[in-house]
PDB file of C-alpha atoms in Angstrom:
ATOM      1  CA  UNK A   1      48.365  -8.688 -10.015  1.00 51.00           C
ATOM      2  CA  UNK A   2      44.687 -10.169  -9.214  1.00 55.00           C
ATOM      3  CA  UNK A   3      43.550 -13.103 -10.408  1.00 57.00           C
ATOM      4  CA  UNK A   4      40.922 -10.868 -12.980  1.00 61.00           C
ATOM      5  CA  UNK A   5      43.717  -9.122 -14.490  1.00 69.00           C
ATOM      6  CA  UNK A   6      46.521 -12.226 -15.180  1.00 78.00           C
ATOM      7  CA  UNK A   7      47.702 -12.760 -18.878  1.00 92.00           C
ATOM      8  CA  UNK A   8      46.715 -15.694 -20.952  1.00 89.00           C
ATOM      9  CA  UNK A   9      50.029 -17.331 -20.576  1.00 92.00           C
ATOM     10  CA  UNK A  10      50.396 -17.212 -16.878  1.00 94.00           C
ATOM     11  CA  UNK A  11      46.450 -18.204 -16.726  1.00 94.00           C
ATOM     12  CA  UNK A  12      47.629 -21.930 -18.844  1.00 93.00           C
ATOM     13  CA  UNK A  13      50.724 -22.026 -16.420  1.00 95.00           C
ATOM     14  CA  UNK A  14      48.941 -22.002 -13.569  1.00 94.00           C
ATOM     15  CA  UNK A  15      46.509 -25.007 -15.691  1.00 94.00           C
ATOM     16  CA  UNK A  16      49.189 -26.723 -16.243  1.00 95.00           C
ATOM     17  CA  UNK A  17      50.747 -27.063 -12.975  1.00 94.00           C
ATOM     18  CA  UNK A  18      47.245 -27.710 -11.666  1.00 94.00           C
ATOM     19  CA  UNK A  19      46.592 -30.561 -13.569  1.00 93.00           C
ATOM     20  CA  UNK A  20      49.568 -31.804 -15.531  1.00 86.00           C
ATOM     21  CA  UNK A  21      47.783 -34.403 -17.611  1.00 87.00           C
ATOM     22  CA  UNK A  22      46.141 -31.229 -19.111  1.00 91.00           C
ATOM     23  CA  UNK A  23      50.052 -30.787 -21.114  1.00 90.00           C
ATOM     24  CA  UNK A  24      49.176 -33.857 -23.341  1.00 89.00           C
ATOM     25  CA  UNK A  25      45.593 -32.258 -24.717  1.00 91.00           C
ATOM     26  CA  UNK A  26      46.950 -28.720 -24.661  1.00 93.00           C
ATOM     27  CA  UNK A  27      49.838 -29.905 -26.416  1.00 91.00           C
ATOM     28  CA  UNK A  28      47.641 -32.246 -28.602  1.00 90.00           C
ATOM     29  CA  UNK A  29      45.728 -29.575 -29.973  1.00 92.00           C
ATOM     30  CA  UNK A  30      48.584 -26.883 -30.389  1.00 92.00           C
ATOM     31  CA  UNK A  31      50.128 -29.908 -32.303  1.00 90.00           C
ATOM     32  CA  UNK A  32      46.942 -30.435 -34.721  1.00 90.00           C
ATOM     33  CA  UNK A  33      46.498 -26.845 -35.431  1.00 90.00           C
ATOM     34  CA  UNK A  34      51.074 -25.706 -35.881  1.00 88.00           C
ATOM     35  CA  UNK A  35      49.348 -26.040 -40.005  1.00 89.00           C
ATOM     36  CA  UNK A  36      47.676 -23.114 -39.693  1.00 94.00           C
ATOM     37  CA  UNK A  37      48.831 -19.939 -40.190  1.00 95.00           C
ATOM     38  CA  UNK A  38      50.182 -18.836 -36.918  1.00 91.00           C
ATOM     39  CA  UNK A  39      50.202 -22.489 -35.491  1.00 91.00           C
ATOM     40  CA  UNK A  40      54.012 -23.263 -35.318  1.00 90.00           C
ATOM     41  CA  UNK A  41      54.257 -19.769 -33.100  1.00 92.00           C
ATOM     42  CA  UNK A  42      51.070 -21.541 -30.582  1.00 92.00           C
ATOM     43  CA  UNK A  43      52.526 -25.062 -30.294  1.00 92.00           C
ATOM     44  CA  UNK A  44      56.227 -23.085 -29.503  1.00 93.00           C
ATOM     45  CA  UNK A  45      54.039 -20.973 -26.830  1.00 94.00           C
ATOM     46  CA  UNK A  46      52.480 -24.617 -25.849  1.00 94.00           C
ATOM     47  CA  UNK A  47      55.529 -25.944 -25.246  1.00 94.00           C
ATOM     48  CA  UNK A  48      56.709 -23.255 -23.458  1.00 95.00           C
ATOM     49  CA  UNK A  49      54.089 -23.109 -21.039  1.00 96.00           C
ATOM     50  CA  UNK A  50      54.434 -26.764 -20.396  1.00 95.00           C
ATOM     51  CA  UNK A  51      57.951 -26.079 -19.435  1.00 96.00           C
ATOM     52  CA  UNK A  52      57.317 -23.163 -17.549  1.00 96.00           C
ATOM     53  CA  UNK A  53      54.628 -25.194 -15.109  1.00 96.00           C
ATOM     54  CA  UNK A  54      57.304 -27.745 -14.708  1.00 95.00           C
ATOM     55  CA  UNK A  55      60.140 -25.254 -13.895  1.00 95.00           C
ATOM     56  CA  UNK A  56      62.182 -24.497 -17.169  1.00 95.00           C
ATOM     57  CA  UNK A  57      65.946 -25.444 -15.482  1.00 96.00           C
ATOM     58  CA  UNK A  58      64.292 -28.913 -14.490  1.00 96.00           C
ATOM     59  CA  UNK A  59      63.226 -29.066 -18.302  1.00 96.00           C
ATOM     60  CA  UNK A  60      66.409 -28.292 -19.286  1.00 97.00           C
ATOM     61  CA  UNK A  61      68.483 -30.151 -17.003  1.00 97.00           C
ATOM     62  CA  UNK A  62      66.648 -33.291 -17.892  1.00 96.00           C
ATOM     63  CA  UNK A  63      66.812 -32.435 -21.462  1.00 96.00           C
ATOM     64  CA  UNK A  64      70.836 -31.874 -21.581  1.00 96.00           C
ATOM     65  CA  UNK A  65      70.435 -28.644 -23.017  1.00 95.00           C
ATOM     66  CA  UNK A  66      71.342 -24.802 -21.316  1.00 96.00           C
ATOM     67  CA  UNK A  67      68.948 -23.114 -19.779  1.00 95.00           C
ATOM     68  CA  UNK A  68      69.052 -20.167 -22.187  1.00 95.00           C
ATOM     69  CA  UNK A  69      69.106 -22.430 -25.214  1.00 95.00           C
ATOM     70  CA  UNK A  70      65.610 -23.735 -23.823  1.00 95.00           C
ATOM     71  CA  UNK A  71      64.357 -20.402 -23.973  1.00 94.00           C
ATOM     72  CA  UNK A  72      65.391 -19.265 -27.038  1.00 94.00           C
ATOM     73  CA  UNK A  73      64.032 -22.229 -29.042  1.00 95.00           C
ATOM     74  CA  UNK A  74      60.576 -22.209 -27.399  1.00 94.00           C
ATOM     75  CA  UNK A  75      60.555 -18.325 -28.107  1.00 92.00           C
ATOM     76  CA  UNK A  76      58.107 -16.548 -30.256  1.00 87.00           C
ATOM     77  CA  UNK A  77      61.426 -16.572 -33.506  1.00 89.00           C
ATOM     78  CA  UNK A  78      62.253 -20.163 -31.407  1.00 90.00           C
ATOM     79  CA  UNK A  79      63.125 -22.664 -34.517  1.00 91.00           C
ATOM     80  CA  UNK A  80      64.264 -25.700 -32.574  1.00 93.00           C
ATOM     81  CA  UNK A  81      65.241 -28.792 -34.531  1.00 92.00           C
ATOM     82  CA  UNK A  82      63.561 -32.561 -33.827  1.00 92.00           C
ATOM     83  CA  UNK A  83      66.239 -33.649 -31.958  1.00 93.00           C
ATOM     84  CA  UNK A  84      65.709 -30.229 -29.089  1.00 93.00           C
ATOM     85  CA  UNK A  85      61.567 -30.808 -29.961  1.00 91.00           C
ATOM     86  CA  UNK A  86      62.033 -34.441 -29.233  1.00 93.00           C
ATOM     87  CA  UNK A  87      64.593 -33.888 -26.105  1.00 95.00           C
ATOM     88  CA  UNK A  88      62.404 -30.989 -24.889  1.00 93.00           C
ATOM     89  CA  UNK A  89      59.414 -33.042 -24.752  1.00 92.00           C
ATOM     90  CA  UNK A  90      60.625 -36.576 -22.935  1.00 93.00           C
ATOM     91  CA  UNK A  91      62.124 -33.962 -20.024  1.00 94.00           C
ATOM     92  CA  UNK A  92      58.343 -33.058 -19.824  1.00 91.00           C
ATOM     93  CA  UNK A  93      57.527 -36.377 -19.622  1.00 89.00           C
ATOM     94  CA  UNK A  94      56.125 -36.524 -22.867  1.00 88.00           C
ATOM     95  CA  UNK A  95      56.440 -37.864 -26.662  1.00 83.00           C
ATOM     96  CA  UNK A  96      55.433 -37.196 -29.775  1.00 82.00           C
ATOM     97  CA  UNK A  97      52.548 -39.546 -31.670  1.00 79.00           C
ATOM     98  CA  UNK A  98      51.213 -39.709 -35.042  1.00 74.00           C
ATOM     99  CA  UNK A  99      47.844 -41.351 -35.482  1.00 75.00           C
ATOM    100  CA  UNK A 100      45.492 -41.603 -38.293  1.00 73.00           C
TER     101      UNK A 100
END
């Protein structure tokens, strides 16, 4: 597959492994949008991509959760609670912030 003819979420992959400081706006955004209809399915896809540019058994190893458990809760019917959001994201080297 050429570079013209990649998908969307292999295009935000290869962002994110590019630049990795590029997870915390992508994520940002996906975050301040998951109100709108459709936005809980994006900031799942978000996540996922994050995780896929950092190698999803890393994520999961550092997350202490299965491999296949990490893929089914960032899927598109993914419905992972806080404590898998919250575990999910510090592997990533991430966390969560609320601002006003």
């Amino acid at each position: 597959m050429n570079k013209a003819s990649r998908s969307h979420d292999e295009a935000m992959i290869e962002m994110l492994k590019a630049d990795p400081e590029f997870a915390n706006e992508y994520l940002a955004v996906a975050l301040d949008e998951a109100d709108q209809p459709g936005g809980q399915q994006v900031l799942l896809a978000a996540l996922r991509h994050v995780a896929e540019a950092q190698g999803m058994s890393t994520v999961a190893e550092r997350a202490g959760i299965p491999r296949e458990s990490l893929y089914r809760a960032l899927g598109p019917k993914g419905n992972p609670t806080v404590k898998t959001l919250l575990a999910i994201l510090s592997a990533s080297g991430l966390h969560l912030s609320v601002s006003r």
